[in-house]
CSV table of C-alpha atoms in Angstrom, one decimal:
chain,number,residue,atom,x,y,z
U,33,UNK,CA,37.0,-46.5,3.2
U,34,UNK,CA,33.4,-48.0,3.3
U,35,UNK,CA,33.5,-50.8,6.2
U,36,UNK,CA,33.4,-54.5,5.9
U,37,UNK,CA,29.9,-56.0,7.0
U,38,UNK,CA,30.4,-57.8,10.0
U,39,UNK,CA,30.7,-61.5,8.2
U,40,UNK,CA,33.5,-60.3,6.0
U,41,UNK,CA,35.3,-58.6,8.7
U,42,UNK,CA,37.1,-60.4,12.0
U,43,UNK,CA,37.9,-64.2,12.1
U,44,UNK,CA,34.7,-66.5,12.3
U,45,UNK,CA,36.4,-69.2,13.6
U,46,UNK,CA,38.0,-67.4,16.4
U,47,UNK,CA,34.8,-65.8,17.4
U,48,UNK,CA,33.6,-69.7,17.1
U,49,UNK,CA,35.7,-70.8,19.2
U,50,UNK,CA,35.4,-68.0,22.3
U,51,UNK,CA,31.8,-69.0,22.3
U,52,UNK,CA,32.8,-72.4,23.1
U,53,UNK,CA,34.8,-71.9,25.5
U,54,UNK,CA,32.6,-69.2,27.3
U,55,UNK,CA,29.8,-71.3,27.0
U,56,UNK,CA,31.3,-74.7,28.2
U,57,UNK,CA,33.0,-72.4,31.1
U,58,UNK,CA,29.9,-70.8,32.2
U,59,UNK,CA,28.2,-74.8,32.3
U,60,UNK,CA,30.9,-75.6,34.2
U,61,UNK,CA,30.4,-72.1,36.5
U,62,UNK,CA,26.8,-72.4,37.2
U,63,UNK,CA,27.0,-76.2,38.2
U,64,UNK,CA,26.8,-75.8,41.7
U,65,UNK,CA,23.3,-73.6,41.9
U,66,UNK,CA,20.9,-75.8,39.9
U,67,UNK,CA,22.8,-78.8,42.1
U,68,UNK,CA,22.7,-77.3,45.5
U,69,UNK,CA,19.3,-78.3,46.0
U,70,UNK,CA,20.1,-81.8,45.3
U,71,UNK,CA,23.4,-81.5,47.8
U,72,UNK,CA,21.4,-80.5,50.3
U,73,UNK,CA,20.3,-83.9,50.9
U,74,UNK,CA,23.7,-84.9,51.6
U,75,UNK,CA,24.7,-82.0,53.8
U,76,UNK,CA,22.1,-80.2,55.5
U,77,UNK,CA,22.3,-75.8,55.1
U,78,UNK,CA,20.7,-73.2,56.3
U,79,UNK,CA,19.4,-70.1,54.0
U,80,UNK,CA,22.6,-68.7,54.1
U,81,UNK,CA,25.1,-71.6,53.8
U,82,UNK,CA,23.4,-72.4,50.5
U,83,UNK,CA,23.8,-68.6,49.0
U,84,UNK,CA,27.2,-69.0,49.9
U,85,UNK,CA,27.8,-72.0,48.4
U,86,UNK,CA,26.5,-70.8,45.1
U,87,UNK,CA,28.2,-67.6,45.7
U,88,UNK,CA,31.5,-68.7,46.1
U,89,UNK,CA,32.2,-69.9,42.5
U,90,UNK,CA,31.5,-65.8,41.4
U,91,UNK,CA,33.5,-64.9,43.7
U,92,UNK,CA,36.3,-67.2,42.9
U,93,UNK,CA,35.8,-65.8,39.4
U,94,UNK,CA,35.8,-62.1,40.6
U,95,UNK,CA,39.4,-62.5,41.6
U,96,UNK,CA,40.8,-64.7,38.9
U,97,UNK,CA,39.4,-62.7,36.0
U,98,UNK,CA,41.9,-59.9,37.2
U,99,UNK,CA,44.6,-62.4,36.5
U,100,UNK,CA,43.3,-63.8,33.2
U,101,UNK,CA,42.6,-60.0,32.3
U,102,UNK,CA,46.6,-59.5,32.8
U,103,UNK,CA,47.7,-62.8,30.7
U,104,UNK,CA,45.3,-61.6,28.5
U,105,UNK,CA,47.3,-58.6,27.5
U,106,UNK,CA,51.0,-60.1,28.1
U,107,UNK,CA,50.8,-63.8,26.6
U,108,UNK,CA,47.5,-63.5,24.3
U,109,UNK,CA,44.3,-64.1,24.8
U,110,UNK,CA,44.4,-67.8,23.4
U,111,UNK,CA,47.1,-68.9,25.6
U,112,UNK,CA,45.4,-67.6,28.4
U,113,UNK,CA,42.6,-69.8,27.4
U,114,UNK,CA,43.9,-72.5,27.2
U,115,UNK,CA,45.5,-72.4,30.5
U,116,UNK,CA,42.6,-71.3,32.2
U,117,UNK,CA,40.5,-74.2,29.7
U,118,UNK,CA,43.1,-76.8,31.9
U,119,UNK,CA,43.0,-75.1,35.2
U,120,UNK,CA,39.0,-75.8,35.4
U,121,UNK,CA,39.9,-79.6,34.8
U,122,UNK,CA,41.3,-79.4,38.8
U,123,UNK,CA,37.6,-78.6,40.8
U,124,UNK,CA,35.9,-80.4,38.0
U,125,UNK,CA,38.1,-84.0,39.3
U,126,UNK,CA,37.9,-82.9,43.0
U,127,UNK,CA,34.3,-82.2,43.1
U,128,UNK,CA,33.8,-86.1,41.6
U,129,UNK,CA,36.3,-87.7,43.4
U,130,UNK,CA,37.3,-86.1,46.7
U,131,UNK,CA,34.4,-84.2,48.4
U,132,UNK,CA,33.6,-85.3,51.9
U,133,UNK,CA,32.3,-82.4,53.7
U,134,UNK,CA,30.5,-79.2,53.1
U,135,UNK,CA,33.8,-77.6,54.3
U,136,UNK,CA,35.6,-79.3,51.1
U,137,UNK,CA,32.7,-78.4,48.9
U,138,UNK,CA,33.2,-74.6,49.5
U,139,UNK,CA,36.8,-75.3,48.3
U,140,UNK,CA,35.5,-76.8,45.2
U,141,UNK,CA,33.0,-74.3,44.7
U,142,UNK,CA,35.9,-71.6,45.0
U,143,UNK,CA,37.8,-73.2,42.5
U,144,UNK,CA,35.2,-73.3,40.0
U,145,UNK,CA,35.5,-69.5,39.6
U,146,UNK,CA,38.6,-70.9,37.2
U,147,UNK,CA,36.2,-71.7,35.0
U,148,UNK,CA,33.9,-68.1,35.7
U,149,UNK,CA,37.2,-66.0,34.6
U,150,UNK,CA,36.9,-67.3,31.2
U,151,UNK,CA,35.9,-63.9,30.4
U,152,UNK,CA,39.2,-61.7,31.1
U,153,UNK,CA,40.4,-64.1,27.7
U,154,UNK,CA,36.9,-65.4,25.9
U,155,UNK,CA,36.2,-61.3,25.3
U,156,UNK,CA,39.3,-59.9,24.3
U,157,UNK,CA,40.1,-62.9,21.5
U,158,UNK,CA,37.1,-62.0,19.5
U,159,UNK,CA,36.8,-58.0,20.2
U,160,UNK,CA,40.8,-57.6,18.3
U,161,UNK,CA,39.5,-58.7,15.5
U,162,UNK,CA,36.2,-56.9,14.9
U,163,UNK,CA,36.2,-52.7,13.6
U,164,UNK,CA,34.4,-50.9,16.4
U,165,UNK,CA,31.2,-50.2,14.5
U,166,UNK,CA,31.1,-54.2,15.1
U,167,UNK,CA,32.3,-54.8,18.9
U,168,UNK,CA,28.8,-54.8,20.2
U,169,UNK,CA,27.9,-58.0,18.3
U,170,UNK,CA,31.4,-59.7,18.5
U,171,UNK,CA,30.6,-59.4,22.2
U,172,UNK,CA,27.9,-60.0,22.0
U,173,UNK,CA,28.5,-63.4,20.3
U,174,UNK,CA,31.3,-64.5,22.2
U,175,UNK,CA,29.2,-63.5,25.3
U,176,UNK,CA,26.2,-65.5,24.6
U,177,UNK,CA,28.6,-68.1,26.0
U,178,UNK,CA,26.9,-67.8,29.0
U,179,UNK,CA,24.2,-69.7,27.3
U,180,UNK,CA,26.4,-72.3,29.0
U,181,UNK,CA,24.1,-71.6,32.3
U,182,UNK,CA,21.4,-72.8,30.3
U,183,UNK,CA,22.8,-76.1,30.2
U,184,UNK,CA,23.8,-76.4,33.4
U,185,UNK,CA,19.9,-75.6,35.1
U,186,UNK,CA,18.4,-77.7,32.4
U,187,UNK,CA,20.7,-81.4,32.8
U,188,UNK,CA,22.8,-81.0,36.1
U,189,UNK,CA,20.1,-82.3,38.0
U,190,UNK,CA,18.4,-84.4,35.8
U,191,UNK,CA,21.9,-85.7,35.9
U,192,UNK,CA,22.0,-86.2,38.9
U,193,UNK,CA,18.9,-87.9,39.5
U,194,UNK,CA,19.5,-90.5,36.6
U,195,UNK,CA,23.0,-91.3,38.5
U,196,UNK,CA,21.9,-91.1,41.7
U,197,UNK,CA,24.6,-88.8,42.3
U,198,UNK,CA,25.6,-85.2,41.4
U,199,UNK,CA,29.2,-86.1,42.0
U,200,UNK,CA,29.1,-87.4,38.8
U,201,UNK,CA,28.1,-84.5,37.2
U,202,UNK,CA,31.3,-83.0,37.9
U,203,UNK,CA,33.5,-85.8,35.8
U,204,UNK,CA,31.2,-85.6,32.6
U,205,UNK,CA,31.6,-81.9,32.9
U,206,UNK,CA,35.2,-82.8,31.8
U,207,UNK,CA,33.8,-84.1,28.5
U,208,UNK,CA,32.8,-81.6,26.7
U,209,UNK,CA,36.1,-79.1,28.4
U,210,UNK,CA,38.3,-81.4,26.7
U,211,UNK,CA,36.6,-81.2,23.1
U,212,UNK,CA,36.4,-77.4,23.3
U,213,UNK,CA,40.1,-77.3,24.4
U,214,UNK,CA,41.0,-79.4,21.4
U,215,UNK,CA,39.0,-77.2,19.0
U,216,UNK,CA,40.3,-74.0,20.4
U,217,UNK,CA,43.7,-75.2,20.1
U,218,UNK,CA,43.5,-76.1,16.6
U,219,UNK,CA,41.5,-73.3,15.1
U,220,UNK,CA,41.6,-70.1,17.5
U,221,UNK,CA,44.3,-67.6,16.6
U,222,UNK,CA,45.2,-63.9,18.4
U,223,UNK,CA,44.7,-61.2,16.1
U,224,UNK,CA,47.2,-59.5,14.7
U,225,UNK,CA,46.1,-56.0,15.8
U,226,UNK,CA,46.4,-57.0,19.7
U,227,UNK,CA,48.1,-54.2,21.4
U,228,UNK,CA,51.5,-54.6,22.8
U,229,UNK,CA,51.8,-55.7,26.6
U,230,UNK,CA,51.4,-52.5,29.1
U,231,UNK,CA,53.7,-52.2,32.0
U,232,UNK,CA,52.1,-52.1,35.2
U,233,UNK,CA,52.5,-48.5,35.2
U,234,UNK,CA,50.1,-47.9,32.4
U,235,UNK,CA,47.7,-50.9,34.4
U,236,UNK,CA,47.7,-48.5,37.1
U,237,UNK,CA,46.7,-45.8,35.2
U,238,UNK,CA,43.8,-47.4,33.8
U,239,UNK,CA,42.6,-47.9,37.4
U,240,UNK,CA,43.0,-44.0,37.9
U,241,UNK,CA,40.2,-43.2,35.6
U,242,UNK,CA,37.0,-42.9,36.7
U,243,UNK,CA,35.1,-44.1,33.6
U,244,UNK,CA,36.8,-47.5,34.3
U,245,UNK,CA,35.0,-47.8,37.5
U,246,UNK,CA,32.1,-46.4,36.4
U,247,UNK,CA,31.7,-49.3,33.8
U,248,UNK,CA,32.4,-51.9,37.2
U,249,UNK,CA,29.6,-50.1,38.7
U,250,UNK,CA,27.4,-51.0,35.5
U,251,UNK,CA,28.4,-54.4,34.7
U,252,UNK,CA,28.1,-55.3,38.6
U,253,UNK,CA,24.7,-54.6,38.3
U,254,UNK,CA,23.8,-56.0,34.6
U,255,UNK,CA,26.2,-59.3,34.7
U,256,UNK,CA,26.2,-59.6,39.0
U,257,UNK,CA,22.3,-59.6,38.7
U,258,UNK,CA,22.5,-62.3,35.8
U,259,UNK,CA,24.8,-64.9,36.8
U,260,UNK,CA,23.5,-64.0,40.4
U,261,UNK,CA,19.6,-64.9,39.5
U,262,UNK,CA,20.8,-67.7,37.4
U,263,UNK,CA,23.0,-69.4,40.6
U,264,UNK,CA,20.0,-68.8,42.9
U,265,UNK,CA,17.0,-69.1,41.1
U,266,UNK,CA,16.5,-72.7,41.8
U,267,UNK,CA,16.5,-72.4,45.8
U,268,UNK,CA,14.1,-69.5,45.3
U,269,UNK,CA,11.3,-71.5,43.6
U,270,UNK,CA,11.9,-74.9,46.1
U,271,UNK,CA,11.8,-73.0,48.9
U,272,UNK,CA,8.6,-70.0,47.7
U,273,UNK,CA,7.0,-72.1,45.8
U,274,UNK,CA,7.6,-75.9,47.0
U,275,UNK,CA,9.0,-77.0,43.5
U,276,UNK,CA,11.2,-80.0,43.1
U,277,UNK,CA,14.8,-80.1,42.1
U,278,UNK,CA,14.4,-80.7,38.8
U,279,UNK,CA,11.0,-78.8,38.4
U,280,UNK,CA,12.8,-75.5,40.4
U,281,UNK,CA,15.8,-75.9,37.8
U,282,UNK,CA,13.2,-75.9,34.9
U,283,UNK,CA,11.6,-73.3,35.7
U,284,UNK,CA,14.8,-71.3,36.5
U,285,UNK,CA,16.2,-72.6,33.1
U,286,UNK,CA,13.7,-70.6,31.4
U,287,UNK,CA,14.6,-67.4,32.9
U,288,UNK,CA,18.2,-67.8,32.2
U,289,UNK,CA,17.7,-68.1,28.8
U,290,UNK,CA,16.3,-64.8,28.4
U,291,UNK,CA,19.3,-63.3,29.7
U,292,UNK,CA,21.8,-65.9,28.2
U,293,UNK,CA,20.2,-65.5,24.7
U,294,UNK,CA,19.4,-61.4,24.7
U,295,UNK,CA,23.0,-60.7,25.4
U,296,UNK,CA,23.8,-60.7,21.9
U,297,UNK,CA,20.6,-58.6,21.1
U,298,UNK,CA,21.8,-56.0,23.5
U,299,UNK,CA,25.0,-55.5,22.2
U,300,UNK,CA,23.6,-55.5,18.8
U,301,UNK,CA,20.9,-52.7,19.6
U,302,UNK,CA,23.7,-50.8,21.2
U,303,UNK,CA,25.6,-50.5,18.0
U,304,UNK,CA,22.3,-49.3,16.4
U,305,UNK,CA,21.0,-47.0,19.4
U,306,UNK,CA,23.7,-46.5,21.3
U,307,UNK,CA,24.9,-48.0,24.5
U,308,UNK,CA,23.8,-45.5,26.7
U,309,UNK,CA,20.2,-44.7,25.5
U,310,UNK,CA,20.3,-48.8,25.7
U,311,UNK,CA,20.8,-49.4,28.9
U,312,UNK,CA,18.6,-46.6,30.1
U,313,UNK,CA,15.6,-48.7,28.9
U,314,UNK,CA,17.5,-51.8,30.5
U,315,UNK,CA,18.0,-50.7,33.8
U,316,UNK,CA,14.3,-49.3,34.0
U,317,UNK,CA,12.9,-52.5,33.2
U,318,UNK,CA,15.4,-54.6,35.1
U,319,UNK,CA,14.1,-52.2,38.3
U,320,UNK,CA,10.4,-52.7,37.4
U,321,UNK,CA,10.3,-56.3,37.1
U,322,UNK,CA,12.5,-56.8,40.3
U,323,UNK,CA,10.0,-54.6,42.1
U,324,UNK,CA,7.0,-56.5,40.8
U,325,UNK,CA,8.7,-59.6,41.6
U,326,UNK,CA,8.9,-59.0,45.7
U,327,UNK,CA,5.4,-59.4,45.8
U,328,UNK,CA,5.7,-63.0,45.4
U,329,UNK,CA,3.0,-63.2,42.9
U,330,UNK,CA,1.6,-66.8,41.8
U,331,UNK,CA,4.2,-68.9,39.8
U,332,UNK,CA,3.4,-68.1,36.2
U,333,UNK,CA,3.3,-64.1,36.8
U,334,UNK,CA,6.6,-64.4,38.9
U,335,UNK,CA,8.3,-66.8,36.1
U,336,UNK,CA,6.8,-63.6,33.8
U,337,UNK,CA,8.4,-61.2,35.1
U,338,UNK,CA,11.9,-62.7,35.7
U,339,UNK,CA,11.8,-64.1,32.7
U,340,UNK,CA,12.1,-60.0,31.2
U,341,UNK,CA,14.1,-58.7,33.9
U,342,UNK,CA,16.9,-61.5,33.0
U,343,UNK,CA,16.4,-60.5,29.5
U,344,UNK,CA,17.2,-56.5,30.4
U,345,UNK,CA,19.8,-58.0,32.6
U,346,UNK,CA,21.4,-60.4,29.9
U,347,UNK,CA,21.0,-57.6,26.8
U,348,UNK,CA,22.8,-55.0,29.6
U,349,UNK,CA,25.8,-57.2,29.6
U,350,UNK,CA,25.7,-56.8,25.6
U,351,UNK,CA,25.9,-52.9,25.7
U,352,UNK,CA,28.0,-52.3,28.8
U,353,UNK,CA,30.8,-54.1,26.1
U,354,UNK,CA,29.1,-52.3,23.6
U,355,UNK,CA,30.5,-49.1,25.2
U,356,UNK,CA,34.0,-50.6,26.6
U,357,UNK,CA,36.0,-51.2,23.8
U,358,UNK,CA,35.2,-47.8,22.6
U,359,UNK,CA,36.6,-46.4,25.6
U,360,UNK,CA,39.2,-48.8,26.3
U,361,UNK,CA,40.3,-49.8,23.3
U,362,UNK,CA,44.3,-50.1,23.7
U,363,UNK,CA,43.6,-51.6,27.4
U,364,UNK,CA,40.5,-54.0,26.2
U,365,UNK,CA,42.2,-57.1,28.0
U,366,UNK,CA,42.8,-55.1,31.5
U,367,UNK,CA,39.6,-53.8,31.5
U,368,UNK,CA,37.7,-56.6,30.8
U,369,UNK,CA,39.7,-58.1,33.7
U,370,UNK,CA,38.4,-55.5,35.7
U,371,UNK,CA,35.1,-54.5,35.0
U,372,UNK,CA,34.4,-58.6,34.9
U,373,UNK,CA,36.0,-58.4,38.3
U,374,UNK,CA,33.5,-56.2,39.3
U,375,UNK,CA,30.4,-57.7,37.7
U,376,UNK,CA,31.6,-61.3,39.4
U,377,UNK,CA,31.6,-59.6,42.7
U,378,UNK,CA,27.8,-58.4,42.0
U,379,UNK,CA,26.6,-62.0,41.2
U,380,UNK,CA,28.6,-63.0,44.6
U,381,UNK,CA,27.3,-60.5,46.7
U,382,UNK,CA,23.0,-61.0,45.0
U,383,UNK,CA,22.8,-64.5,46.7
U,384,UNK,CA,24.0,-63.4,50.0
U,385,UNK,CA,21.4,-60.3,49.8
U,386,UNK,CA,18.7,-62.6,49.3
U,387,UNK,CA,19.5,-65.5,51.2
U,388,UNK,CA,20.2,-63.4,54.6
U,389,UNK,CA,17.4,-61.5,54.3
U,390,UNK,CA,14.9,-64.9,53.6
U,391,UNK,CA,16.7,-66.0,57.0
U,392,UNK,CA,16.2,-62.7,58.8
U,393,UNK,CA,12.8,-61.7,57.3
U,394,UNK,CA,11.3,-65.4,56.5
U,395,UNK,CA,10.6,-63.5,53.3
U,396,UNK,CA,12.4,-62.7,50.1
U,397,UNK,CA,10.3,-59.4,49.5
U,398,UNK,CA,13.0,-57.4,51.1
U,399,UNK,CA,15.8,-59.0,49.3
U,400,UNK,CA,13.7,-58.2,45.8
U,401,UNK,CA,13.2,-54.7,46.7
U,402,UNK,CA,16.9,-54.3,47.5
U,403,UNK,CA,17.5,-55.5,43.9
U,404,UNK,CA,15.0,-53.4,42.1
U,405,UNK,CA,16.7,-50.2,43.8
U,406,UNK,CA,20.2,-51.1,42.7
U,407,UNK,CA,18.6,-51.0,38.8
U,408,UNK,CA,17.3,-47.5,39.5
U,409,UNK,CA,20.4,-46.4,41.2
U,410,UNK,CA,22.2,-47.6,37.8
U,411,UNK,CA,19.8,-45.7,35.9
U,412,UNK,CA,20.8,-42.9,37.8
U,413,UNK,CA,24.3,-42.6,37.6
U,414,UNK,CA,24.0,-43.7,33.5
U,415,UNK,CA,21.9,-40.5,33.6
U,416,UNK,CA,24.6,-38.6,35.2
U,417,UNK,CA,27.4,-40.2,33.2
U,418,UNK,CA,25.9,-40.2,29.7
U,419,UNK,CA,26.2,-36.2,29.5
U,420,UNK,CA,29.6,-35.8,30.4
U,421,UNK,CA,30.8,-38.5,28.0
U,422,UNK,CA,29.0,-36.9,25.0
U,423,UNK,CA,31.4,-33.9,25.3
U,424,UNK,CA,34.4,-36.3,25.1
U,425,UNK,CA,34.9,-39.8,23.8
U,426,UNK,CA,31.3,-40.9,23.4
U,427,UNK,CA,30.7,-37.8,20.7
U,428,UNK,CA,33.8,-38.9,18.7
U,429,UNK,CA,33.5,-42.5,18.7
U,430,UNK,CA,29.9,-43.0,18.3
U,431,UNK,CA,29.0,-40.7,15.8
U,432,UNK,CA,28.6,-43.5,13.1
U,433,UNK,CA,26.7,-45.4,15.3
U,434,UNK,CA,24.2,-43.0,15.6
U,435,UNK,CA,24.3,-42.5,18.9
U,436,UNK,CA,21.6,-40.1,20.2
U,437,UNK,CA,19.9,-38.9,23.1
């Protein structure tokens, strides 16, 4: 049977609604790096204390995406939603009304990974109802949520500055959660092609095969080198390059949007290309530009070349999903869960990398060299990978995709 094209097939509004609520949830997730320049004035860090306050929300995210990516698969994708839609109302209040210490802003920040494991449910809700020769753009929709970074560089601490606070960022950040919870509510459905709830035998199972952390592997690098960049990007260019707040969050703005906006691209070039022979180019020019970057060129050339490397960052989130369904397809929620996990824990452990080694080094050339190496090492292992899958479920299921060397 000839296949639908991708506007006939699937449930618009569905796919509508996971980009809302990915994209208000990564605004809410990325608050604290554009902002922790501003907090600084009220409570004094060091290098590393500010990488780890940008860190924790990733890694608070890391650890609840496994538990979304189980609801996911038991209760349905929406209903995880809209309890995790809820849950990110808690650090949003606390963060406005309670913090009084640096000690109580880590907890905050923690918390706010509530809002980061939006993708254990945002993913699977749209992927159930697309045919695979359509995943990569589904996901690639839904994922352009993290556009939601964006927003959070470009206003938090203009925000802030108008209000003469960023504590109030935190209670209009509850704004715009409500809306999209009342929108999801009404119009967002489960497919009825999810898969039936696994036991936790079969979850175990999943984490048995190697291709499932093979795909952790690749997404820690792609997405934990996005969301990474995006959280840190602004205490890079005050502290290299003496830029204010809101100039340093400008500037980092426009680098996020290349990977926030090119996520979509890569997952649509996947389905054309293939996933693999995608993410070759992507983790080679990820790898280059990282390089180029510890060189601290002038402002414009470094804005350059992070402005492409986020792009190969944000279009390698699009094809590592491109490829997981196909794979996964009767565990999509789980996996999702997982190799989120995994990509949460790279974006938690990229700020700590740089921001120890600025402290150590008084330079963040090592830190961008470490970077640029992880790209090649990806490259390597896809290289590795990419044959072995050819001879089993990459052959079958991307055939009509025409996938090819």
């Amino acid at each position: 049977m000839e296949a639908k094209s991708f506007w006939k097939s699937g449930h618009k509004p569905t796919l509508f609604g996971s980009f809302l609520y990915f994209d208000i949830s990564f605004m809410i997730w990325g608050m604290i790096g554009p902002l922790s320049v501003v907090i600084a004035q009220d409570y004094p860090m060091d290098p590393v204390q500010k990488a780890q306050l940008v860190a924790l929300p990733v890694l608070g995210g890391s650890i609840l995406r496994l538990v979304l990516g189980f609801l996911s698969d038991y209760i349905g994708p929406k209903r995880t939603a809209q309890i995790g839609m809820l849950l990110t109302l808690v650090p949003l209040l606390l963060g406005w009304q309670w913090v009084q210490s640096l000690d109580q802003l880590y907890v905050v920040a923690m918390l706010l990974g509530i809002a980061g494991a939006s993708f254990a449910a945002a993913l699977p809700l749209a992927s159930q109802w697309y045919p695979k020769e359509h995943q990569g753009l589904a996901m690639g929709i839904a994922g352009a949520g993290n556009s939601g970074t964006v927003i959070a560089t470009l206003f938090a601490n203009r925000i802030a500055q108008h209000f003469g606070s960023w504590e109030i960022v935190f209670g209009l950040a509850m704004i715009p959660m409500i809306i999209v919870f009342i929108y999801f509510s009404i119009f967002a459905k489960n497919s009825p092609n999810r898969p039936a709830p696994k036991t936790m035998a079969q979850y175990a199972s999943v984490l048995k095969q190697r291709d499932a952390w093979v795909f952790c592997a690749f997404y820690c690098v792609t997405f934990g080198g996005f969301v990474g960049l995006a959280n840190y990007l602004t205490i890079f260019f005050n502290a290299q390059y003496g830029l204010s707040a809101v100039h340093a969050a400008d500037i980092a703005t426009i680098c996020v949007i290349a990977g926030s906006f090119f996520r979509p691209v890569g997952g649509y070039l996947a389905d054309k290309i293939g996933g693999t022979r995608m993410l070759m180019y992507l983790y080679g020019g990820a790898g280059a530009m990282l390089i180029c970057v510890s060189f601290l060129p002038p402002l414009a050339i470094v804005v350059s070349l992070l402005f492409v490397g986020m792009m190969c960052l944000g279009a390698g989130n699009g094809s590592v999903f491109q490829l997981v369904p196909q794979r996964f397809s009767n565990e999509i929620g789980l996996v999702t869960g997982i190799v989120g996990a995994a990509g949460g824990l790279g974006g938690y452990a990229l700020p700590l990398i740089l921001g120890n080694l600025y402290k150590s080094t008084g330079s963040y050339t090592p830190g961008f060299i470490v970077l640029g190496v992880v790209a090649f090492c990806a490259l390597g292992l896809l290289t590795m990978m990419q044959s072995k899958w050819r001879t089993s479920w990459l052959k079958q299921t991307t055939a009509p995709l025409r996938e090819s060397a």
